[in-house]
Structures are given as structure tokens and as C-alpha cells.
Coordinates of C-alpha atoms (C1' of nucleotides) in Angstrom, one line a residue:
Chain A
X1 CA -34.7 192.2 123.3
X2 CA -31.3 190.7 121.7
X3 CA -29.0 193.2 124.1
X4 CA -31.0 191.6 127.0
X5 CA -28.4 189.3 128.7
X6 CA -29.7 186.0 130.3
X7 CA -32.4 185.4 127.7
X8 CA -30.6 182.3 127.0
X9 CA -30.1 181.4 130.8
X10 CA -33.8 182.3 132.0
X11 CA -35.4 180.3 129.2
X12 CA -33.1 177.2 130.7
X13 CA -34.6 177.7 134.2
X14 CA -37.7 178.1 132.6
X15 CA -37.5 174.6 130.9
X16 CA -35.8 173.1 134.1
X17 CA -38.7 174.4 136.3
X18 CA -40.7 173.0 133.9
X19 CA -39.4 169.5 133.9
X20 CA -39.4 169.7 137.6
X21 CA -43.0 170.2 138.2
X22 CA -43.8 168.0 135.5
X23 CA -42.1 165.3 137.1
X24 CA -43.2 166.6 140.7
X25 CA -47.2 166.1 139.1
X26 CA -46.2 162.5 137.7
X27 CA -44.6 161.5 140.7
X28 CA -48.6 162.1 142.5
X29 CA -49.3 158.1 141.5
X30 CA -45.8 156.3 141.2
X31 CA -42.4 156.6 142.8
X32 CA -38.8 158.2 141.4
X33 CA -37.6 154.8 140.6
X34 CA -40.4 153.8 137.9
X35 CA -40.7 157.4 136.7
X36 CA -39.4 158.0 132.9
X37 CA -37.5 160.2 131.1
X38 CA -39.6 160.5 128.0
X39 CA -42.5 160.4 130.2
X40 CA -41.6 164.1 132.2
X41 CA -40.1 166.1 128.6
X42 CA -43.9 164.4 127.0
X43 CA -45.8 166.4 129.8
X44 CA -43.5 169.2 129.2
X45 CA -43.7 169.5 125.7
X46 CA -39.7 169.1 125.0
X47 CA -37.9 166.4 123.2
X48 CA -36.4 163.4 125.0
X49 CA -33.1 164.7 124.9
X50 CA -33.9 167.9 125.7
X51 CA -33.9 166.6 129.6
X52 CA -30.0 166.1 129.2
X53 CA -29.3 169.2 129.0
X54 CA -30.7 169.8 132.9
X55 CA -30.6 166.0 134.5
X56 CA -28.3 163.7 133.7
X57 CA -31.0 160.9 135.0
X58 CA -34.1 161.1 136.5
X59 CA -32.4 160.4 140.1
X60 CA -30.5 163.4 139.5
X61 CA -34.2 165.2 138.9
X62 CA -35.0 163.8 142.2
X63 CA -32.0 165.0 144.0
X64 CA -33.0 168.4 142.8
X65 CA -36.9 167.8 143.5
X66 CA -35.4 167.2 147.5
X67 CA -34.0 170.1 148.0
X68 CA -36.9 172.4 146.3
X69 CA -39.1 170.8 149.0
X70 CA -36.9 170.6 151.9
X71 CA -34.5 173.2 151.4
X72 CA -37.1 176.4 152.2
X73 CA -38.2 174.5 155.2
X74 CA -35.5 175.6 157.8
X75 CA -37.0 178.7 158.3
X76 CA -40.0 177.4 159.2
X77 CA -38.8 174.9 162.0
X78 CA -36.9 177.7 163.9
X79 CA -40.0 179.5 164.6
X80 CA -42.6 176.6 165.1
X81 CA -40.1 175.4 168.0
X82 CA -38.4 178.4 169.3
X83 CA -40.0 178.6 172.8
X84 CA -41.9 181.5 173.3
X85 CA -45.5 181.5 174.7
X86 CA -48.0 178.6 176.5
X87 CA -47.3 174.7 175.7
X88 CA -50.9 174.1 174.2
X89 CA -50.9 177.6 172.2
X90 CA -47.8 176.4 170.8
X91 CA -48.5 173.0 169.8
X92 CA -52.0 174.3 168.3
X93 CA -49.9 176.8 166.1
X94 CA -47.6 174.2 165.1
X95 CA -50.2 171.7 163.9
X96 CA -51.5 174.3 162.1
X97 CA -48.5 175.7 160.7
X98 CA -48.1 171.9 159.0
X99 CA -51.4 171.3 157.9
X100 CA -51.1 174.4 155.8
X101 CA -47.6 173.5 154.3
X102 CA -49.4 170.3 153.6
X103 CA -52.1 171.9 151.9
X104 CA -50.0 174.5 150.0
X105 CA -47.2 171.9 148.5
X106 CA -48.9 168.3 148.7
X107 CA -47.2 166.9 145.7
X108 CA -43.7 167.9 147.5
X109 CA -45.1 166.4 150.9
X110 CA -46.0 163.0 149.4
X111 CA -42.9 163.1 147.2
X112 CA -40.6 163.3 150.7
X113 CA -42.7 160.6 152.3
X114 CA -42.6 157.8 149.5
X115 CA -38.9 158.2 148.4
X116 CA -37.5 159.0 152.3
X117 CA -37.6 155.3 151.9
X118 CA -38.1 154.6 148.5
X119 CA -35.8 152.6 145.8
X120 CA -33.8 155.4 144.6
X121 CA -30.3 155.8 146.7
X122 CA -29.3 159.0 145.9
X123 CA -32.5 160.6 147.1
X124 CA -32.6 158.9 150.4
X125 CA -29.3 160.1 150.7
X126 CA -30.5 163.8 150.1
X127 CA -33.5 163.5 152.4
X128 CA -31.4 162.0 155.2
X129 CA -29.5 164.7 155.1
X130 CA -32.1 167.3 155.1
X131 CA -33.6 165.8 157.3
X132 CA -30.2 165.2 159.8
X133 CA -30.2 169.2 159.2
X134 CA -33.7 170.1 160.2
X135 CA -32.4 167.5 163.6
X136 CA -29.8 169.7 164.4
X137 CA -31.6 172.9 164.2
X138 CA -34.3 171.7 166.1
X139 CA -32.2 170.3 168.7
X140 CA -30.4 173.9 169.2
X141 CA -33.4 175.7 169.3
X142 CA -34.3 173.2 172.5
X143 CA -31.3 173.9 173.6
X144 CA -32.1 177.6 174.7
X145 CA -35.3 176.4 176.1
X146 CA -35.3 176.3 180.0
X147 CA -36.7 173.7 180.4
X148 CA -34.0 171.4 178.5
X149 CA -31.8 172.7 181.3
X150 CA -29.6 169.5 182.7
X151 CA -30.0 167.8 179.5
X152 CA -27.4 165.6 177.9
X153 CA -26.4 166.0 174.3
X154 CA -27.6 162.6 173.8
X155 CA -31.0 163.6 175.1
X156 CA -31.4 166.4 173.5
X157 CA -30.4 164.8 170.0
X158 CA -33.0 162.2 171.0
X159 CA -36.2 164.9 171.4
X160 CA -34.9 166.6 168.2
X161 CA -35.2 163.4 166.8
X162 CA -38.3 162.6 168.2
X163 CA -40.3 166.1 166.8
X164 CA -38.9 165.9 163.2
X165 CA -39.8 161.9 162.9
X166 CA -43.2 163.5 164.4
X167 CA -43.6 166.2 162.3
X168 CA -43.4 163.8 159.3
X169 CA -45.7 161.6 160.9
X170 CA -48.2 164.8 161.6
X171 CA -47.2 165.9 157.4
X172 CA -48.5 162.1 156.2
X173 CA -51.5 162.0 158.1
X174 CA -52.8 165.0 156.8
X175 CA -52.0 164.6 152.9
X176 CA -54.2 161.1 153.8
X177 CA -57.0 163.5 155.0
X178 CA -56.4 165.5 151.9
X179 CA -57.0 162.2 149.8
X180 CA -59.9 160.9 151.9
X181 CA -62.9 160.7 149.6
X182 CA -65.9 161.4 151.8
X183 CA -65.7 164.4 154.5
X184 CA -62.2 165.6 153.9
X185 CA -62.6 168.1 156.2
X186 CA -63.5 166.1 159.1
X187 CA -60.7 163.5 158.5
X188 CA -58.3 167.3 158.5
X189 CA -60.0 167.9 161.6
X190 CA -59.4 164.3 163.3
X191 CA -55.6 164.2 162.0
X192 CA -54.6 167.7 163.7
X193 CA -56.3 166.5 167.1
X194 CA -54.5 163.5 167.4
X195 CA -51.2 165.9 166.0
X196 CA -51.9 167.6 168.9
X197 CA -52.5 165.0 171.8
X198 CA -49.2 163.1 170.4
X199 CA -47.3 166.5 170.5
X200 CA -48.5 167.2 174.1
X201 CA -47.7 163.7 175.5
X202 CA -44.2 164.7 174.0
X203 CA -44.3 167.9 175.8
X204 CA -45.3 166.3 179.1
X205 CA -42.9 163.7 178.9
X206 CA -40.1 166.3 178.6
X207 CA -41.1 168.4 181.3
X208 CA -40.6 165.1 183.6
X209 CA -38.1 163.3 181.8
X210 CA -35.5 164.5 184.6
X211 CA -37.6 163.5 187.6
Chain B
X1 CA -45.9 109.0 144.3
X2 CA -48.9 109.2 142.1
X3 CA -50.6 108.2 144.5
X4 CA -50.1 110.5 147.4
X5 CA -52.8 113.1 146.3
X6 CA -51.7 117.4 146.5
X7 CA -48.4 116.6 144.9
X8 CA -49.5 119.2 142.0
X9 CA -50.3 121.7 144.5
X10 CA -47.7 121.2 146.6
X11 CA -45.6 122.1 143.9
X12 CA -47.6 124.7 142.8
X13 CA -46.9 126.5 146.2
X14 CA -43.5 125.4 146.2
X15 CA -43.5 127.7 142.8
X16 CA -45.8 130.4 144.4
X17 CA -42.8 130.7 147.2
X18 CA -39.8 131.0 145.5
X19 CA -41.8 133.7 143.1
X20 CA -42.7 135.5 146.4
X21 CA -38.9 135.6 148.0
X22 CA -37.4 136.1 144.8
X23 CA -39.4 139.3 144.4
X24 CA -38.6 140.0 148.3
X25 CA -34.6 140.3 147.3
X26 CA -34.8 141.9 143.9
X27 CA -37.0 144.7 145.9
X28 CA -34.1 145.3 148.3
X29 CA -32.6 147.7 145.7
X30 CA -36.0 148.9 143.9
X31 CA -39.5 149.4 144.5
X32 CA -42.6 147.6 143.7
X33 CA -43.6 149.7 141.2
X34 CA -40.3 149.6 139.0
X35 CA -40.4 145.6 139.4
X36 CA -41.1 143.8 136.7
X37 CA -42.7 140.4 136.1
X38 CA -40.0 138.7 134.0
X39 CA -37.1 139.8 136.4
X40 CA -39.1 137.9 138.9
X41 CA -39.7 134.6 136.7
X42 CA -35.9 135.2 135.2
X43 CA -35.0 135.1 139.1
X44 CA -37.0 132.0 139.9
X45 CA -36.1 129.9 136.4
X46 CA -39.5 129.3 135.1
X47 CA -41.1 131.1 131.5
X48 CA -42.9 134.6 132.5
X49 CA -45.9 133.2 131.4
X50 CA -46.2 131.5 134.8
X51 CA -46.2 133.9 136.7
X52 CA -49.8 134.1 135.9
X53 CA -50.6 131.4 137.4
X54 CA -50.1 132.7 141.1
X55 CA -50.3 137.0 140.7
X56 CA -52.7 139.1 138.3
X57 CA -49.8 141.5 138.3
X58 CA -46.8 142.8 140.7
X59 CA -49.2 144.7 142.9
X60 CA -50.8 141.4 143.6
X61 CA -47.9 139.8 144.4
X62 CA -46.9 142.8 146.8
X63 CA -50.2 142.3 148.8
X64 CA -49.5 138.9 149.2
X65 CA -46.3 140.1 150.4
X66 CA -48.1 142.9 152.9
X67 CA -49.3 139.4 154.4
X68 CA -46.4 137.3 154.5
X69 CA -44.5 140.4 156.5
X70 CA -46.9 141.3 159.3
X71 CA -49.4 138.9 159.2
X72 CA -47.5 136.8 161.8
X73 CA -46.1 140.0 163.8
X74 CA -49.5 140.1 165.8
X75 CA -48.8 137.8 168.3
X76 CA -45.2 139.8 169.1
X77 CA -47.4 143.1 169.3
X78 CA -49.3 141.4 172.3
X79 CA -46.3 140.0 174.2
X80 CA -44.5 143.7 173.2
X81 CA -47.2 145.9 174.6
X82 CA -48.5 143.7 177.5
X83 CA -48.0 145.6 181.0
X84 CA -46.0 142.9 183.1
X85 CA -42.5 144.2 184.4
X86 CA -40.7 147.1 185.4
X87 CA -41.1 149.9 182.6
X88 CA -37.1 150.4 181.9
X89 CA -36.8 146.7 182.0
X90 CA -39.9 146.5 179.4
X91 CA -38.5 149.0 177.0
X92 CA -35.3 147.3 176.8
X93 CA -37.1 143.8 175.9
X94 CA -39.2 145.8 173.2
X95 CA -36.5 147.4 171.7
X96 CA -34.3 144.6 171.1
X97 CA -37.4 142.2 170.2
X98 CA -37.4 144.7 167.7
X99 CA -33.9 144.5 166.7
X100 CA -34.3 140.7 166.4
X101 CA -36.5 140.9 163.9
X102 CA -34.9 143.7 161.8
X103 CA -31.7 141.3 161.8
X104 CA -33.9 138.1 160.9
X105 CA -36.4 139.8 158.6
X106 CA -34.8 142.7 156.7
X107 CA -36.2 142.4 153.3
X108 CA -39.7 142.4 154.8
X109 CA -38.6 145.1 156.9
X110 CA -37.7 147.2 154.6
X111 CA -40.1 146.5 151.5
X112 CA -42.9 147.5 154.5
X113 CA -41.0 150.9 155.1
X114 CA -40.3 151.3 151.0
X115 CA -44.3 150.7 150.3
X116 CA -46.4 151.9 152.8
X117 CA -45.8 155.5 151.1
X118 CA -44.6 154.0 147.6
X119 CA -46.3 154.0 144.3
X120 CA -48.4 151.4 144.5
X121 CA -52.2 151.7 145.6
X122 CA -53.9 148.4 146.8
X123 CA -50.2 147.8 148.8
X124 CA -50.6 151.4 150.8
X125 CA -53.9 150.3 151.5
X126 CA -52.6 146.9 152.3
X127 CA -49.9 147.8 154.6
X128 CA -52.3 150.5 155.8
X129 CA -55.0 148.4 157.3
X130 CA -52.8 145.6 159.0
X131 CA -51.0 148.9 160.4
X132 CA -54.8 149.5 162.0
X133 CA -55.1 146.5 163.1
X134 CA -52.0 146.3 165.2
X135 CA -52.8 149.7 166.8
X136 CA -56.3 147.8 167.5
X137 CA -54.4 145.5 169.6
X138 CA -52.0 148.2 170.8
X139 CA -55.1 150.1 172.4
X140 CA -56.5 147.0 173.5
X141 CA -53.5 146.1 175.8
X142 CA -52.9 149.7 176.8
X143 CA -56.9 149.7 178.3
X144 CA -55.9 146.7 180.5
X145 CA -53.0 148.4 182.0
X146 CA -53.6 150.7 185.6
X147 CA -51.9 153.6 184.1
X148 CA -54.6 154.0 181.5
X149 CA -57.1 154.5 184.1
X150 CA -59.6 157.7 183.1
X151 CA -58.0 157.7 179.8
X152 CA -60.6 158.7 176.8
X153 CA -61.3 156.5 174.2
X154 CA -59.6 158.7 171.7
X155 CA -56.1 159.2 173.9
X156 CA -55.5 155.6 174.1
X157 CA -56.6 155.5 170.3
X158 CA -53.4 158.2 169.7
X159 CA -51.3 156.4 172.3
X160 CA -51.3 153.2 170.8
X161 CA -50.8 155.0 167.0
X162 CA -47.9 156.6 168.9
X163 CA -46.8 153.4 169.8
X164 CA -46.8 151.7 166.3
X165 CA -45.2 154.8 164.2
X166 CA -42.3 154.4 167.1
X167 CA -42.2 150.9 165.9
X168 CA -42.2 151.5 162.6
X169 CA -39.3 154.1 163.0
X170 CA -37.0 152.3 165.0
X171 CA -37.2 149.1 162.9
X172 CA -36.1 151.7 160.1
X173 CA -33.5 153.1 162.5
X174 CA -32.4 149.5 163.2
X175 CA -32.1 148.9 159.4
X176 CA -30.3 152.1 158.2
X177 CA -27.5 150.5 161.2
X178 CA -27.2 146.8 159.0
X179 CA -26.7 148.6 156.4
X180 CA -23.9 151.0 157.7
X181 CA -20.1 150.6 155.6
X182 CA -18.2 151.4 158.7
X183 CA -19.3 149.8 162.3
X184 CA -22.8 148.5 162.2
X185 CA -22.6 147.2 165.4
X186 CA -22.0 150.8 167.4
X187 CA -24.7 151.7 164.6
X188 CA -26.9 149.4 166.1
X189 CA -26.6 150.1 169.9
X190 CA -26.4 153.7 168.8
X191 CA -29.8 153.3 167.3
X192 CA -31.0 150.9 170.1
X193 CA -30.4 153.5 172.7
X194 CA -31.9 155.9 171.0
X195 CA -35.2 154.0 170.4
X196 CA -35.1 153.6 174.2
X197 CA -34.8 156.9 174.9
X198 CA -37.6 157.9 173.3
X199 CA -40.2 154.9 174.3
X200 CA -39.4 156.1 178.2
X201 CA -39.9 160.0 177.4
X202 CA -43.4 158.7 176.0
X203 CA -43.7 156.6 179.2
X204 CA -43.2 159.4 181.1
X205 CA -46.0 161.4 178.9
X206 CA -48.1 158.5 179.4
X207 CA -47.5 158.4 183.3
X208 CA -48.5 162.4 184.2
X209 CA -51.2 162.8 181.2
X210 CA -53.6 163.1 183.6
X211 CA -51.7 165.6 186.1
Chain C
dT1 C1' -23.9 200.4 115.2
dG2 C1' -22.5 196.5 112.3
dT3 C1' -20.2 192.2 111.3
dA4 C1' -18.2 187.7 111.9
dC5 C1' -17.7 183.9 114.8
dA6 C1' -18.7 181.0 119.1
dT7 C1' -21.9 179.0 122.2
dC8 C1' -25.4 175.9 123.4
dA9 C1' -30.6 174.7 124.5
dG10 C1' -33.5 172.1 122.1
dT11 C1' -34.4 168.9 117.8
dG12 C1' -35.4 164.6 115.4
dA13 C1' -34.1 160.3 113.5
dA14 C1' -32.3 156.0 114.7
dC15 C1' -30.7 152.1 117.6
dG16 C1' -31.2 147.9 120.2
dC17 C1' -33.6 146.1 124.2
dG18 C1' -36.7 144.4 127.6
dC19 C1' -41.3 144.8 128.7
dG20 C1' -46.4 142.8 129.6
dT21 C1' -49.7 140.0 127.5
dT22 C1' -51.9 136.5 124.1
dC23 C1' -52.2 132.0 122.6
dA24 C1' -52.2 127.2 121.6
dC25 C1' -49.4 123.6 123.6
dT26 C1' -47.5 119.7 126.6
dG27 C1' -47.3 116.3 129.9
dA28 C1' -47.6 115.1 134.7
dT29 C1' -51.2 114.7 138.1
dG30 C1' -55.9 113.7 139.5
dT31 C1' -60.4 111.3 139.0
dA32 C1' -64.2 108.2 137.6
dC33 C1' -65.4 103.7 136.9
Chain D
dT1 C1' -55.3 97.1 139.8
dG2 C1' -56.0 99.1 135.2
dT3 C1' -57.9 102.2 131.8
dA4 C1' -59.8 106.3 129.7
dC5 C1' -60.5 111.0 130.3
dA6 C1' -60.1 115.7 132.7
dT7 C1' -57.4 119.1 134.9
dC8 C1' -54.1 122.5 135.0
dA9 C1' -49.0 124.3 136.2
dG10 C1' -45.7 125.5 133.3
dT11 C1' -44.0 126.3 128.2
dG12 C1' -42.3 128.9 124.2
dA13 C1' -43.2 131.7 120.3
dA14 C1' -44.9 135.9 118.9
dC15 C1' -46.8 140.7 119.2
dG16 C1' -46.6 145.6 119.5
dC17 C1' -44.8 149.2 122.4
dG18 C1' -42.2 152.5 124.9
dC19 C1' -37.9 152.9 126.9
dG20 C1' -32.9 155.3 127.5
dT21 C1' -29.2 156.9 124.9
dT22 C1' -26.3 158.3 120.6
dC23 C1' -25.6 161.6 117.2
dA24 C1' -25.2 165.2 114.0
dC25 C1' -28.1 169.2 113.4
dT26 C1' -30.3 174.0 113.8
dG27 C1' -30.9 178.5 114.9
dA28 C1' -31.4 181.9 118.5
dT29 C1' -28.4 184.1 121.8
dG30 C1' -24.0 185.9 123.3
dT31 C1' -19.3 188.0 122.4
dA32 C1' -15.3 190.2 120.3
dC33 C1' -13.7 193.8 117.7

DNA sequence: TGTACATCAGTGAACGCGCGTTCACTGATGTAC
DNA sequence: TGTACATCAGTGAACGCGCGTTCACTGATGTAC
């Protein structure tokens, strides 16, 4: 096992990962900015000053914690916008497509949501930016679309906008759902109608918005 | 002066006051659930011991808080909403009645984006059901305008939530721009027409939902 | 393959500090007569 | 108006506790020859 290079390196990821879900799992009930050191390396079993050796604060955990949620998104938006079949098939599958991220990675969902605003400056720096990203994509993929022809860049920016402000929106109303104590399921079922209907006013409203 | 009787609980609200907007400003740069009660007493002058005479704890003081910032926005919402002009002309009036009170109220502005997803349970819920309450009144202005004739219960219910998340996000968009190093004023018109923008591509929606 | 040395992830003791909460108190304000 | 007593907002000392950070360390892993 000793003439196995990387042992040393893949037990550091291992502790890092560690710390991050650790932290991810603390952050369910507070925010970054109240979140302790000691209190992430207790859960994970490692000494205080162990964390130094993969954060050099817990903001600098944060930073890390944004783009393990964020950064394996883009994929995802290019295909839940790219144009391809009927409006209301489309907006189904892209409710859909969120409420499953949102069940699959709550912790990371709720994490985005509290510190897109939350007291920590570095990580609303990282999320903006993600976020400014995801924008941009979005807005070229409605770029191709037909029906954005005669659109301004300005206009364009502003739908783009508009959808991933919406999408977060959509992503908040169904971790509450999640967290609903009595009938879950029909508090999922209530959040991805009214997904829906706000994603189709959005869709009717752009197939006029040049009238 | 003894005399004149509610001199001790003048002062005692006087006290109550200066606890409340001293926590306000210290939570410009944190959140609620990172504040502590003897930064706020330290802030205000008096021992920490008195701050039990006015909060259980800091999420007691942040409901209060939840009040004091959109307890009084009600009567705006109305005004806001109500269907009197020309729709352009209306947006425009919204948007910077909005800006007005992002540049008079910032703190509360903020510490309402910063908490209604933050850390802190009873001030979610807080925040959460004086949100409900202004989409209440949202949907109850919508029903008395012609447009929303044959509308269903539940599509005014989403147009109205539509309505106060684009509230919500603008006043954010409106804040980010005060808070810009380098030209806040083009920061501001750049998020004013913006905001714009989108409130007539959901006016449009709203106009040919029934097509 | 074996040996000697370098690296470095994780340790554990120690530190000074500010925290939330308790308690008995003080003295101005309020009230009853 | 004056007096005797009650109320209660704010005080100040004290407490035990967990925090972030420092430091010299250990011992497994990695490297050079």
C-alpha cells in the first residue's frame, strides 16, 4: 500500500469532504455567519486545528460549499431552457426537473437561499456570481429561440433574469413543502402548480412582449 | 414631572427603541443569528442585563423587528397594486415607490432579505406570514381590476405571489445598487429599468392569460 | 530492494476573550390614603 | 399637599462555557539515491 501514490492526497479530500458535509448538515438550522469552527471538526471527528489545514475560516468553507452546489448546475439549465418541444410540456418538465434537484440536495438548496443574502460577504459574492453565470447561459440559450427574434440585449438579459430569480423562487417553495409537517406531498403538489402557472404567464408574456 | 404619569414607560420605550435600531445597524454587516445580546446593550450604553427587560432573546427582538419593517408597508401595497392609470405609467410609479423606500429604509430592507431564509425560526415564520398577508391584499386588488375577469381563484392567488416575490427582488436589486463602489446612481436606474421591464412582460402575461 | 531524509495532515495543550444568564441591588416613578 | 409603601427599569458582580488561534509535536507517506 506504501508504493501507492496519493494515499496522502486522497485521505486530505477525504477529511475535506468530510468537513464540508459536516458543515453543509450544521448549516440545516443556522446560517454561515454563526457557524463554528470547532463545531464542524466535532461532527467530523478531527481536531480544531485540523480544519486549518483545508479552510482558512469558515467563510472560506462557504465559498467552497457554493460552488459544490452551484457549480454542477450549468449543465442542467442548458437543457431545461433550450427550446425544443410544446410550451406547457416544457414548463411541466422543468418544474419537475427542480423539484427533484430539490429533493436530491436540500441541504445545498437551503444553504444557496439563506446566504444568497445572508451576513457572510464573500459568499454572496460567490453566489452572485454563479448566479450572473447561470444569467448568461440562460440568456444565450433564449437567444437561439425564435421566438426571442427582434429582441434587444437588454430584453433578453431581463427574461434571463427573470427565469433564474424564478427558478430560485420555484427551488424555495419546494424545500418549504419538503419541511411542511402535515401532508408534504400535497404542499409538493400545490408548489409545482403554482411553478407552473407563474412559468406560463412568463411564457405568454414573452410571446407578446413585441406586440 | 412626577407628576405627569407614563414618564417610566415612556422611558422604557425610549430604551426599547434605541435597543431595536441599534440591533437594525449592527445587522447590516451580520445576521440575526450571529448577533449577540451584549453587542446590542454595548451599542445602546446600558448593562446587558437590560436587555431583558424588553427581548427574551435576539429572535424576539428580530420579530419585533419583522413588525417594525412591514408592518406599515400595507397601506403602500394597496396604493401600489390598485388599477387606476395607464399600465406603463403605473409600473413606473411602482418601481420607484419602491426605490424610495429602499433609499429611506435600507437596514429594514435588507435585514427582511437577510432573514426571511436566515437561521432563525420564529423570524422566517415571522417574515413569512406578513409576506401572506400582503399577497392577501395583492389578490384582493387584482379581483377588482377588469383584467382579472374569469380569472380562478388559484391564478389570482399565483398572480399576486408573483407580484410580491417581484417586490421582494427588486428592492434587493435596488439595494445591491446603494451599495455599489463605483456609480450607484447608473446602478440604480440600471436596476430600475430592469424591474420595469419585467413588471410589463408579466402585464402582458397577465393581459392574454385567457387567449 | 533498502536506507536516510523531507514533507505535511492531523494532534493536543494552552491562551485570552466575550458570551448568555443568575442574582440581589438601587433609586426613580407610581399609588393609596 | 404630604407621607408611607409598592413597583420595576436598569445595575454590576459573578459564573461557567465554548470560542478561534498559536505552537511545537508526531508519525505515516513520499522521495532521492
Amino acid at each position: 500500500m506504501s508504493h501507492t501514490p496519493g494515499v496522502r492526497q486522497a485521505q486530505k479530500r477525504k477529511t475535506r469532504q468530510a468537513l464540508l458535509d459536516a458543515a453543509l448538515g450544521l448549516l440545516e438550522e443556522q446560517s454561515l455567519s454563526s457557524l463554528g469552527l470547532r463545531e464542524v471538526t466535532r461532527a467530523v471527528g478531527v481536531a480544531p486545528t485540523a480544519f486549518y489545514r483545508h479552510f482558512r475560516s469558515t467563510a472560506d468553507l462557504g465559498v467552497a460549499l457554493v460552488e459544490e452546489a452551484l457549480g454542477s448546475l450549468h449543465p442542467m439549465i442548458r437543457t431545461t431552457v433550450s427550446p425544443t418541444e410544446d410550451s406547457d410540456e416544457r414548463i411541466a418538465r422543468a418544474v419537475e426537473l427542480i423539484a427533484g434537484h430539490v429533493a436530491a440536495h436540500p441541504a445545498h438548496v437551503r444553504f444557496i437561499a439563506r446566504e444568497r443574502h445572508g451576513g457572510v460577504q464573500p459568499v454572496r459574492e460567490a453566489i452572485r456570481e454563479q448566479l450572473a453565470r447561470f444569467a448568461e447561459e440562460v440568456k444565450a440559450e433564449l437567444a437561439k429561440d425564435a421566438v426571442s427574434a427582434g429582441w434587444s440585449d437588454a430584453d433578453l438579459r431581463m427574461l434571463a433574469g427573470l427565469y433564474v430569480d424564478q427558478m430560485l423562487i420555484t427551488a424555495s417553495l419546494f424545500l418549504e413543502a419538503l419541511e411542511a409537517v402535515e401532508a408534504p406531498e400535497e404542499e409538493r403538489r400545490r408548489a409545482a402548480r403554482t411553478a407552473a402557472r407563474q412559468l406560463r404567464l412568463i411564457s405568454i408574456g414573452r410571446a407578446h412582449w413585441l406586440d
